[in-house]
Amino acid sequence: MDAILLQILNGLDKGSAYALIALGLTLIFGTLGVVNFAHGALFMIGAFCTVVLNNLLSLQRVTLSETETTPWGDPKEITTPYAELWFGDLGLAMIDYSVLWAVLFAIPVMLAVGIIMERGLIKYFYKRPHADQILVTFGLAIVLQEIIKLFFGASPIPQPAPEAFTGAVDIGAALGVGAGTIIYPIWRLFYFCFAAVVISGVFAFLRYTTFGMVVRAGMEDRETVELLGINIDKRFTAMFGLAAVVTGLAGVMYTPILSPNYHMGMDFLVLCFVVVVVGGMGSLVGAVAAGFLLGILQSFAAMPEIKAFLFGFSIDQVIIYLVAVVILLARPRGLMGRKGVMET
Amino acid sequence: MINTLRNNDRLLLLVFAILVLAAPLWLAPLGAGYPDLMQRFAIFGIFAIGYNILFGLTGYLSFGHAAFLGVGSYSAVWMFKLLSMNIFPAMMLAVICSGLFALLIGYVSLRRSGIYFAILTLAFAQMSYNLAYSVLTPITNGETGLQLSLDDPRVLDAAQAEGVLPSPQLFGLGMDATAIVPILGMELQFNYGFYVCAVLLIALFYLSMRLFRSPFGMMLRAVKSNQTRLNYTGVNTRPLHPDGFRHFRHVRRSCRRTDGLHGPSGRCRPHAMDGVGRGGADDDYGRRRYIARPGAGRRHHQILREYFQPH
């Protein structure tokens, strides 16, 4: 029982990331009808927002010590972050919580990136065949990757979680299944809560605001909404920005779990496409559900018992694809897909 | 066979062949005339031809195409390790393995078209990568990659000198043998390996050209523009599908039945009745153009016409 609970929890953090990215993908897809292969790049840019902010916050003043020397006889360098110099303890706390500050930092950045991407490039491909859209966004993803690689190098850049969120909690004791049986890192738990908040936020936005209502109407029938005198293009552009923000935030918060590197986007993108296809293209609920489902499935497949059962083959890397194949053979439209979405 | 292509095509093929075969001459001034790079040009040319048959004709955008290249390479190296350093059996096995692999992937991915197909093939590509990288380590040697080693069996080859890894050859022709000709202060490098690839490239270019001009190619093009319509004209676009199999057999049977009867004069031809084609059998339009040999079955003949005869 506790082993199963532990695996479910393990799957939740990855599942949350899948769900967030898949949600963004589905938003773009449902509104603009474009399959955005550059979506993984948005996730990666979000992660690098954290890196940038962390680097900015920890800019240091270097002074030479008058008394101490290094073992080589040079005066010792004393480094002090400017944040500490200017704000004292508050500054140190700011550096410590840089990941959370990066959330605020990433929102305008990702919004801008998303809108520039849509207005600057993708806009010109709406009337072109799907293959063209795929190729141009795929190319864009590669360009963005290489730009990031140019500035930040190819090696992963570890980002620390805030001091208060490091370590693990004993969930087993809290749930009453026995102390010490389920120990889970706090940050991952936090990530799951964060994802839940963001996802419900997006759903609430679409469900309860006038803007969201117009967008949903546009997803159903774009032409009619346009005939009613509403500039749906503008709203769809905003939705692209929102999708970019959701995906970027997924990236920002994922940095303490996975050190950002330039190709993390591509790795996640492929899985998220599978998630979207399994969930049913164009279905927001399906995307989120399939994200969590596949994340949990993946962590179950990584269990040693499963590995022993399969004669030592570890299938956690391929289980998602296998499940996708089975689901597509049984239900070609995915779990919650509707008829006629992108089926031309 | 070649004179059934259009004049433009023949010219294109000629220019292409000359450009490829003369690559060591005109690439050398650019500084690109070394065997390794030229061989790579030729290999990726072949890759592109294969890709073009799928994407160019049917419009199915596959992101999993590189997986076939990978499967081919792995099977070739296994042939090098087990059988012989001759590249011929290696190529045969590579073609068979990647073909079967493509059949498997296609069976699943081709259930959907358009965007779904692209995503599915991308997923398969990633899956193949993960399989090669971790799951199938006993076969692929994981991260290190599959390498030749001194104690490989290589049952067909003569024993090598101690401590020397053999290099690939084609019936005794070493792939790394290079003739270096100094001209105008440059060194032109004519490499066997490159020329083997180049000849293959030209042959496959020709083959794909035939394919593009054949009725089969027309059908593939029709898949791109309107698959439903093609289905309505009686062509099954998914012959491997269980329903399709039935359909396909049916169509083939009915073809065979009417084949001998629907000629220009409507008379029944003997080779259509007994199922054996004559060499250069005249087809329904009365032109002589086939390579079907005596003894080759009528069906064989029919398939060849379907795939490679210009319309």
XYZ file of C-alpha atoms in Angstrom:
655
model
C 0.000 0.000 0.000
C 2.656 2.478 1.042
C 4.773 1.490 -1.957
C 1.866 2.253 -4.268
C 1.235 5.574 -2.541
C 4.905 6.434 -2.870
C 4.895 5.697 -6.584
C 1.784 7.795 -7.085
C 3.469 10.665 -5.300
C 6.622 10.154 -7.343
C 4.585 10.343 -10.498
C 2.833 13.502 -9.415
C 5.712 15.930 -9.927
C 6.520 14.695 -13.406
C 2.832 14.383 -14.120
C 2.330 17.990 -13.024
C 4.965 19.168 -15.466
C 3.418 17.083 -18.256
C -0.024 18.371 -17.381
C 1.095 22.016 -17.407
C 2.921 21.753 -20.711
C 0.156 19.710 -22.282
C -2.352 22.266 -21.079
C -0.403 25.027 -22.805
C -0.128 22.967 -25.968
C -3.829 22.227 -26.005
C -4.676 25.877 -25.408
C -2.682 26.916 -28.479
C -4.065 24.112 -30.509
C -7.663 24.581 -29.515
C -7.585 28.307 -30.190
C -5.235 28.826 -33.094
C -5.289 25.366 -34.609
C -1.522 25.250 -34.741
C 0.542 22.429 -33.360
C 3.338 24.236 -31.667
C 6.499 22.190 -31.826
C 8.317 25.129 -30.239
C 6.402 24.542 -27.046
C 9.216 22.620 -25.424
C 11.415 25.617 -26.092
C 8.973 27.748 -24.089
C 9.364 25.349 -21.171
C 13.112 25.640 -21.515
C 13.021 29.439 -21.723
C 10.934 29.466 -18.562
C 13.579 27.404 -16.814
C 16.271 29.763 -18.018
C 14.300 32.720 -16.623
C 15.185 31.259 -13.233
C 18.824 31.006 -14.215
C 18.898 34.617 -15.409
C 17.190 35.947 -12.301
C 19.397 33.891 -10.030
C 22.477 35.180 -11.824
C 21.218 38.755 -11.590
C 20.405 38.475 -7.913
C 23.726 36.944 -7.052
C 25.818 39.562 -8.854
C 28.701 40.099 -6.489
C 30.958 42.890 -5.485
C 34.527 41.700 -5.280
C 36.878 43.446 -2.898
C 40.363 42.561 -1.844
C 40.896 41.746 1.792
C 43.516 43.914 3.522
C 44.524 41.396 6.146
C 43.868 37.895 4.842
C 45.857 36.332 2.033
C 45.411 33.246 -0.069
C 47.910 30.407 0.300
C 49.713 31.888 -2.717
C 50.302 35.192 -0.978
C 47.803 37.283 -2.968
C 45.260 39.333 -1.076
C 42.119 37.296 -0.522
C 39.042 38.213 -2.516
C 35.886 38.873 -0.580
C 32.694 38.476 -2.574
C 29.477 39.995 -1.384
C 26.262 39.895 -3.397
C 24.991 43.382 -4.151
C 21.581 42.308 -2.922
C 23.105 41.707 0.492
C 24.945 45.035 0.436
C 21.838 46.987 -0.442
C 19.114 45.143 1.450
C 20.960 43.208 4.145
C 19.148 40.083 5.314
C 16.225 40.809 3.031
C 18.657 40.629 0.119
C 19.931 37.244 1.245
C 16.383 36.013 1.537
C 15.732 37.277 -1.980
C 18.621 35.234 -3.312
C 17.426 32.223 -1.385
C 13.938 32.508 -2.823
C 15.119 33.301 -6.351
C 13.034 30.464 -7.825
C 9.862 31.981 -6.466
C 10.872 35.471 -7.564
C 11.530 33.975 -10.965
C 7.853 33.080 -11.150
C 7.027 36.786 -11.039
C 9.896 37.571 -13.379
C 8.889 34.883 -15.861
C 5.272 35.954 -16.257
C 5.960 39.159 -18.248
C 8.923 37.596 -20.028
C 6.984 34.559 -21.176
C 3.996 36.667 -22.119
C 6.249 38.785 -24.308
C 7.989 35.760 -25.800
C 4.665 34.124 -26.565
C 3.145 37.187 -28.170
C 6.244 37.943 -30.216
C 6.347 34.355 -31.374
C 2.728 34.378 -32.431
C 2.649 37.826 -34.021
C 6.096 37.606 -35.498
C 6.102 34.167 -37.022
C 3.281 31.735 -36.421
C 0.630 34.200 -37.590
C 1.859 33.819 -41.148
C 1.290 30.085 -41.143
C -2.371 29.755 -40.215
C -3.493 29.272 -43.777
C -0.625 26.968 -44.703
C -0.776 23.171 -44.448
C -0.127 21.528 -41.104
C 3.174 20.164 -42.316
C 4.435 23.716 -42.876
C 3.304 24.759 -39.410
C 5.059 21.810 -37.854
C 8.248 22.464 -39.772
C 8.387 26.163 -38.962
C 7.734 25.679 -35.253
C 10.179 22.794 -35.130
C 12.784 25.005 -36.762
C 11.989 27.797 -34.324
C 12.515 25.369 -31.446
C 15.954 24.475 -32.744
C 16.868 28.138 -33.189
C 15.764 28.986 -29.640
C 17.688 26.025 -28.278
C 20.839 27.067 -30.029
C 20.480 30.663 -28.824
C 20.205 29.458 -25.243
C 23.163 27.171 -25.800
C 25.143 30.099 -27.144
C 24.589 32.166 -24.013
C 24.479 29.546 -21.286
C 26.554 26.691 -22.664
C 25.606 23.087 -23.046
C 25.997 21.871 -19.498
C 23.138 21.841 -17.010
C 23.058 24.737 -14.532
C 21.836 23.523 -11.140
C 19.381 25.796 -9.366
C 18.861 25.498 -5.615
C 15.428 25.306 -4.083
C 14.773 27.805 -1.275
C 16.247 26.728 2.038
C 12.826 26.248 3.605
C 11.758 23.883 0.815
C 14.773 21.593 0.784
C 14.652 18.289 2.550
C 11.796 15.886 2.753
C 8.649 15.384 4.737
C 7.390 12.186 6.214
C 4.020 11.841 4.561
C 3.573 8.333 5.894
C 3.272 9.656 9.438
C 0.866 12.377 8.339
C -1.398 9.937 6.531
C -1.197 7.375 9.274
C 0.289 4.556 7.205
C 3.341 4.403 9.408
C 6.139 6.810 10.121
C 9.146 6.600 7.838
C 7.414 4.633 5.078
C 6.710 7.497 2.687
C 9.316 10.218 2.673
C 8.874 12.790 -0.028
C 10.850 15.907 -1.011
C 9.041 19.094 -0.040
C 9.757 20.867 -3.304
C 8.060 18.187 -5.351
C 5.012 18.395 -3.177
C 5.107 22.138 -3.591
C 5.449 21.743 -7.338
C 2.337 19.630 -7.432
C 0.379 22.210 -5.411
C 1.682 24.974 -7.660
C 0.629 23.060 -10.775
C -2.793 22.424 -9.271
C -3.199 26.140 -8.568
C -2.100 27.166 -12.056
C -4.294 24.591 -13.761
C -7.351 25.540 -11.735
C -6.522 29.181 -12.369
C -6.529 28.640 -16.122
C -9.747 26.649 -16.004
C -11.399 29.270 -13.807
C -10.238 32.001 -16.146
C -11.775 30.243 -19.111
C -14.922 29.316 -17.240
C -15.833 32.383 -15.243
C -14.610 35.444 -17.136
C -16.171 37.113 -20.141
C -12.835 36.914 -21.895
C -12.721 33.184 -21.253
C -16.260 32.788 -22.504
C -15.416 34.539 -25.759
C -12.331 32.386 -26.170
C -14.302 29.208 -25.557
C -16.896 30.351 -28.046
C -14.091 31.033 -30.514
C -12.714 27.543 -29.976
C -16.119 26.099 -30.808
C -16.900 28.260 -33.785
C -14.496 30.920 -34.789
C -16.470 32.326 -37.673
C -19.643 32.973 -35.726
C -17.746 34.824 -33.036
C -16.105 36.961 -35.696
C -19.490 37.657 -37.263
C -20.657 38.963 -33.905
C -18.091 41.716 -34.253
C -15.521 40.354 -31.838
C -11.864 40.535 -32.777
C -11.107 36.918 -31.985
C -7.555 37.104 -33.350
C -6.532 39.452 -30.591
C -7.955 37.182 -27.953
C -6.324 34.142 -29.456
C -3.000 35.947 -29.422
C -3.547 36.608 -25.745
C -4.291 32.927 -25.260
C -1.002 32.089 -26.953
C 0.664 34.387 -24.453
C -1.189 32.694 -21.608
C -0.167 29.267 -22.859
C 3.434 30.453 -23.015
C 3.176 31.710 -19.433
C 1.708 28.431 -18.167
C 4.451 26.448 -19.857
C 7.133 28.884 -18.761
C 5.998 28.666 -15.139
C 6.146 24.893 -15.384
C 9.758 25.350 -16.434
C 10.594 27.903 -13.730
C 9.346 25.734 -10.931
C 10.902 22.586 -12.347
C 14.445 23.944 -12.142
C 15.263 22.662 -8.627
C 14.152 19.183 -9.730
C 15.945 19.117 -13.057
C 18.908 21.406 -13.724
C 18.091 23.514 -16.773
C 19.920 22.619 -19.951
C 19.288 23.690 -23.483
C 17.645 20.482 -24.688
C 15.304 19.887 -21.765
C 12.486 21.349 -23.854
C 12.738 18.767 -26.605
C 12.816 15.927 -24.090
C 9.613 17.120 -22.510
C 7.960 18.130 -25.747
C 7.840 14.659 -27.227
C 6.361 13.223 -24.053
C 3.850 16.030 -23.892
C 2.721 15.429 -27.429
C 2.113 11.854 -26.493
C 0.226 13.109 -23.445
C -1.923 15.354 -25.607
C -2.639 12.622 -28.120
C -3.508 10.144 -25.374
C -5.708 12.707 -23.655
C -7.450 13.534 -26.874
C -6.413 16.450 -29.016
C -8.168 19.683 -28.181
C -9.496 18.523 -24.827
C -8.105 20.586 -21.942
C -9.350 18.183 -19.282
C -8.017 15.260 -21.263
C -4.575 16.846 -21.492
C -4.351 17.444 -17.745
C -5.727 14.016 -16.851
C -3.447 12.210 -19.277
C -0.470 14.215 -17.979
C -0.951 12.998 -14.427
C -1.891 9.513 -15.585
C 1.218 9.027 -17.683
C 3.482 10.619 -15.080
C 2.246 8.184 -12.456
C 2.445 5.289 -14.883
C 6.037 6.157 -15.620
C 6.966 6.103 -11.962
C 5.246 2.749 -11.504
C 7.206 1.349 -14.416
C 10.411 2.393 -12.676
C 9.672 0.197 -9.662
C 12.255 -2.541 -9.059
C 9.490 -5.141 -8.831
C 8.338 -4.300 -12.348
C 11.880 -4.484 -13.594
C 12.359 -7.900 -12.015
C 9.086 -9.045 -13.548
C 10.292 -8.044 -17.023
C 13.546 -9.996 -16.805
C 15.642 -6.988 -15.926
C 14.496 -4.674 -18.708
C 13.682 -1.252 -17.337
C 10.791 0.032 -19.365
C 10.125 3.307 -17.593
C 11.673 5.149 -20.537
C 9.365 3.586 -23.096
C 6.201 2.805 -21.155
C 4.555 6.071 -22.151
C 5.014 5.341 -25.827
C 3.800 1.789 -25.458
C 0.698 2.954 -23.643
C 0.158 5.593 -26.302
C 0.319 2.916 -28.990
C -2.174 0.716 -27.177
C -4.547 3.604 -26.566
C -4.337 4.791 -30.143
C -5.046 1.319 -31.420
C -8.045 0.990 -29.136
C -9.305 4.569 -29.156
C -7.786 6.474 -32.064
C -9.113 9.803 -30.794
C -7.552 9.506 -27.376
C -9.279 9.277 -24.028
C -11.400 12.401 -24.281
C -10.973 13.420 -27.896
C -13.835 14.683 -29.948
C -14.538 13.887 -33.537
C -13.124 16.109 -36.215
C -10.328 17.879 -34.358
C -7.419 18.470 -36.732
C -8.421 15.523 -38.828
C -8.044 17.001 -42.256
C 13.845 0.834 -69.611
C 15.550 4.172 -69.478
C 13.970 5.427 -72.692
C 10.532 5.456 -71.143
C 11.435 8.391 -68.941
C 10.726 11.845 -70.211
C 13.532 13.764 -71.837
C 13.795 16.214 -68.970
C 14.127 13.376 -66.525
C 16.842 11.759 -68.542
C 18.740 15.031 -68.612
C 18.247 15.469 -64.884
C 19.505 11.978 -64.217
C 22.512 12.548 -66.446
C 23.443 15.847 -64.824
C 22.889 14.368 -61.400
C 25.069 11.354 -62.164
C 27.851 13.530 -63.541
C 27.736 15.878 -60.572
C 27.845 13.027 -58.108
C 30.546 11.049 -59.846
C 32.684 14.135 -60.348
C 32.269 15.247 -56.765
C 35.948 14.735 -55.893
C 36.845 17.137 -58.731
C 34.554 20.041 -57.963
C 34.484 19.704 -54.193
C 38.241 19.778 -53.832
C 38.596 23.534 -54.591
C 35.950 24.179 -51.934
C 38.018 22.252 -49.440
C 35.296 19.633 -49.121
C 36.854 16.983 -51.305
C 37.827 14.501 -48.655
C 36.338 11.014 -48.618
C 34.644 11.141 -45.245
C 32.600 14.224 -46.050
C 31.767 13.215 -49.596
C 30.620 9.821 -48.397
C 28.421 11.580 -45.908
C 26.959 13.738 -48.695
C 26.087 10.613 -50.625
C 24.642 8.819 -47.612
C 22.444 11.710 -46.627
C 21.467 12.087 -50.260
C 20.156 8.537 -50.100
C 18.424 9.350 -46.832
C 16.771 12.373 -48.407
C 15.599 10.312 -51.373
C 13.939 7.901 -48.971
C 12.378 10.726 -47.032
C 11.155 12.354 -50.195
C 9.340 9.213 -51.254
C 7.248 9.465 -48.109
C 6.905 13.189 -47.579
C 7.219 14.392 -51.146
C 4.693 11.988 -52.540
C 2.180 11.357 -49.804
C 2.673 14.456 -47.677
C 2.975 12.357 -44.536
C 5.438 14.264 -42.375
C 7.494 11.714 -40.496
C 9.791 12.674 -37.674
C 10.777 9.080 -37.140
C 12.731 8.665 -40.319
C 16.107 8.820 -38.641
C 15.121 5.767 -36.607
C 15.246 3.713 -39.801
C 18.763 4.959 -40.414
C 19.633 3.891 -36.887
C 18.097 0.447 -37.231
C 19.945 0.029 -40.506
C 23.263 0.973 -38.943
C 22.843 -1.335 -35.981
C 21.918 -4.279 -38.153
C 24.815 -3.560 -40.529
C 27.295 -3.540 -37.671
C 25.845 -6.799 -36.372
C 26.434 -8.314 -39.773
C 30.002 -6.990 -39.665
C 30.457 -8.581 -36.288
C 28.880 -11.938 -36.998
C 29.197 -12.715 -40.664
C 31.645 -10.760 -42.696
C 33.153 -7.336 -43.236
C 31.681 -7.391 -46.714
C 29.164 -4.573 -46.876
C 26.817 -6.477 -49.171
C 25.225 -8.804 -46.596
C 25.285 -5.911 -44.151
C 23.277 -3.783 -46.542
C 20.845 -6.611 -47.186
C 20.187 -7.133 -43.499
C 19.950 -3.385 -42.936
C 17.327 -3.045 -45.640
C 15.339 -5.993 -44.310
C 15.500 -4.886 -40.691
C 14.649 -1.269 -41.286
C 11.913 -2.322 -43.679
C 10.330 -4.551 -41.068
C 10.742 -1.846 -38.466
C 9.085 0.638 -40.794
C 6.242 -1.802 -41.339
C 5.731 -2.000 -37.601
C 5.835 1.753 -37.079
C 3.748 2.406 -40.139
C 1.108 -0.077 -39.056
C 0.484 1.946 -35.932
C 1.240 5.493 -37.073
C -0.614 5.337 -40.354
C -3.868 4.824 -38.489
C -3.861 8.579 -38.181
C -2.850 11.197 -40.699
C -1.707 14.796 -40.700
C -0.582 16.154 -37.424
C -1.251 12.950 -35.484
C 1.039 11.048 -37.785
C 3.834 13.555 -37.211
C 3.415 13.299 -33.454
C 3.231 9.520 -33.477
C 6.367 9.179 -35.535
C 8.123 11.678 -33.301
C 7.123 9.557 -30.333
C 8.396 6.438 -32.055
C 11.673 8.152 -32.833
C 12.095 9.110 -29.197
C 11.107 5.606 -28.157
C 13.672 4.075 -30.490
C 16.263 6.391 -29.049
C 15.395 5.324 -25.519
C 15.323 1.687 -26.543
C 18.740 1.925 -28.139
C 20.116 4.009 -25.321
C 19.002 1.990 -22.330
C 16.471 -0.791 -22.699
C 18.103 -2.800 -25.465
C 21.660 -2.329 -24.239
C 22.564 -6.000 -24.895
C 21.884 -5.433 -28.594
C 22.893 -1.825 -29.047
C 25.602 -1.471 -26.428
C 23.839 1.560 -25.010
C 25.640 4.824 -24.709
C 28.993 3.536 -25.949
C 27.575 2.468 -29.253
C 28.008 -0.791 -31.070
C 31.634 -1.379 -31.945
C 33.647 -3.989 -33.738
C 35.937 -5.989 -31.550
C 38.788 -8.398 -32.124
C 36.984 -11.480 -30.862
C 33.893 -11.130 -33.069
C 33.179 -14.399 -34.917
C 32.983 -13.046 -38.516
C 32.440 -16.582 -39.783
C 32.961 -15.872 -43.478
C 36.127 -13.830 -43.232
C 39.668 -15.095 -43.212
C 41.536 -14.637 -39.972
C 42.889 -11.156 -39.439
C 46.352 -10.256 -38.354
C 46.643 -10.178 -34.591
C 45.412 -7.022 -32.929
C 44.152 -5.343 -36.108
C 40.484 -4.513 -36.578
C 39.357 -5.377 -40.099
C 37.878 -2.641 -42.241
C 34.761 -2.947 -44.366
C 35.081 -4.060 -47.977
C 32.916 -4.955 -50.940
C 34.017 -8.343 -52.278
C 37.622 -7.600 -51.474
C 37.502 -3.935 -52.452
C 38.559 -2.010 -49.363
C 36.191 0.823 -48.538
C 38.973 3.061 -47.316
C 41.197 2.587 -50.361
C 41.827 5.990 -51.893
C 43.605 7.031 -55.068
C 45.222 10.427 -54.564
C 45.826 12.417 -57.746
C 47.696 15.719 -57.450
C 46.348 18.338 -59.870
C 46.993 22.095 -59.875
C 48.421 22.017 -56.392
C 45.374 20.213 -55.059
C 45.069 16.608 -54.087
C 42.029 14.950 -55.596
C 40.945 11.982 -53.540
C 39.080 9.210 -55.302
C 37.788 6.910 -52.629
C 36.205 3.480 -53.176
C 33.826 3.918 -50.294
C 32.549 7.160 -51.754
C 32.064 5.653 -55.185
C 30.127 2.731 -53.783
C 27.826 5.212 -52.039
C 27.689 7.401 -55.136
C 26.663 4.565 -57.431
C 24.008 3.546 -54.933
C 22.847 7.136 -54.711
C 22.479 7.425 -58.467
C 20.737 4.069 -58.719
C 18.309 5.016 -55.981
C 17.768 8.422 -57.513
C 16.808 6.688 -60.731
C 14.588 4.269 -58.856
C 12.798 7.038 -57.027
C 12.375 8.919 -60.280
C 10.689 5.871 -61.749
C 8.570 5.632 -58.654
C 7.527 9.258 -58.973
C 6.454 8.708 -62.572
C 4.680 5.402 -62.035
C 0.964 4.796 -61.437
C 1.874 3.886 -57.893
C 3.554 7.270 -57.520
C 0.434 8.908 -58.894
C -1.616 7.123 -56.275
C 0.725 8.307 -53.565
C 0.348 11.821 -54.870
C -3.379 11.367 -54.793
C -3.047 10.402 -51.134
C -1.528 13.815 -50.579
C -4.234 15.785 -52.320
C -7.319 13.797 -51.392
C -7.092 10.422 -49.756
C -10.823 9.913 -49.396
C -11.342 10.469 -53.066
C -8.618 8.007 -53.893
C -10.346 5.452 -51.706
C -13.575 6.033 -53.595
C -11.870 5.268 -56.875
C -11.227 1.795 -55.535
C -7.641 2.141 -54.411
C -7.034 0.949 -50.914
C -4.581 3.261 -49.182
C -4.071 0.968 -46.220
C -3.563 -2.513 -47.621
C -2.078 -3.763 -44.346
C -5.134 -2.934 -42.355
C -7.189 -6.086 -41.621
C -10.118 -4.737 -43.611
C -7.700 -3.539 -46.210
C -6.210 -6.955 -46.666
C -9.555 -8.333 -47.597
C -10.204 -5.434 -49.907
C -6.789 -5.660 -51.490
C -7.116 -9.346 -52.186
C -10.470 -8.744 -53.690
C -9.184 -6.007 -55.954
C -6.233 -8.097 -56.984
C -8.440 -11.035 -57.762
C -10.782 -8.959 -59.830
C -7.830 -7.394 -61.604
C -6.542 -10.767 -62.521
C -9.916 -11.826 -63.772
C -10.382 -8.876 -66.058
C -6.768 -8.444 -66.970
C -6.695 -10.636 -69.976
C -9.965 -9.279 -71.240
C -9.682 -5.541 -71.084
C -6.924 -5.058 -73.643
C -7.442 -2.683 -76.534
C -8.999 -5.387 -78.623
C -10.668 -7.081 -75.722
C -9.174 -10.443 -76.617
C -7.920 -12.877 -74.067
C -4.163 -13.154 -74.021
C -2.468 -16.403 -73.176
C 0.038 -14.963 -70.758
C -2.756 -13.473 -68.749
C -4.537 -16.762 -68.567
C -1.739 -18.982 -67.413
C -0.154 -16.345 -65.256
C 3.248 -16.405 -66.924
C 4.467 -13.242 -68.605
C 6.655 -13.166 -71.657
C 9.832 -11.104 -71.764
C 8.956 -7.573 -72.766
C 5.279 -8.454 -72.764
C 3.217 -5.849 -74.470
C 0.914 -4.131 -72.086
C -2.610 -2.977 -72.563
C -1.548 0.076 -74.514
C 0.399 -1.906 -76.967
C 3.842 -0.562 -76.150
C 6.821 -2.757 -75.324
C 8.592 -1.650 -72.234
C 9.027 -4.251 -69.511
C 11.863 -6.019 -67.900
C 9.772 -9.016 -66.920
C 11.772 -12.054 -67.850
C 10.471 -15.324 -69.201
C 9.225 -17.352 -66.292
C 8.493 -14.342 -64.148
C 4.865 -14.490 -63.150
C 2.243 -12.210 -64.503
C 1.721 -10.880 -61.035
C 5.346 -9.963 -60.750
C 5.000 -8.170 -64.018
C 1.906 -6.415 -62.802
C 3.591 -5.258 -59.617
C 6.598 -3.942 -61.480
C 4.363 -2.030 -63.816
C 2.426 -0.687 -60.908
C 5.487 0.607 -59.151
C 7.983 1.643 -61.756
C 6.361 2.235 -65.083
C 5.804 5.835 -66.080
C 2.187 6.626 -66.623
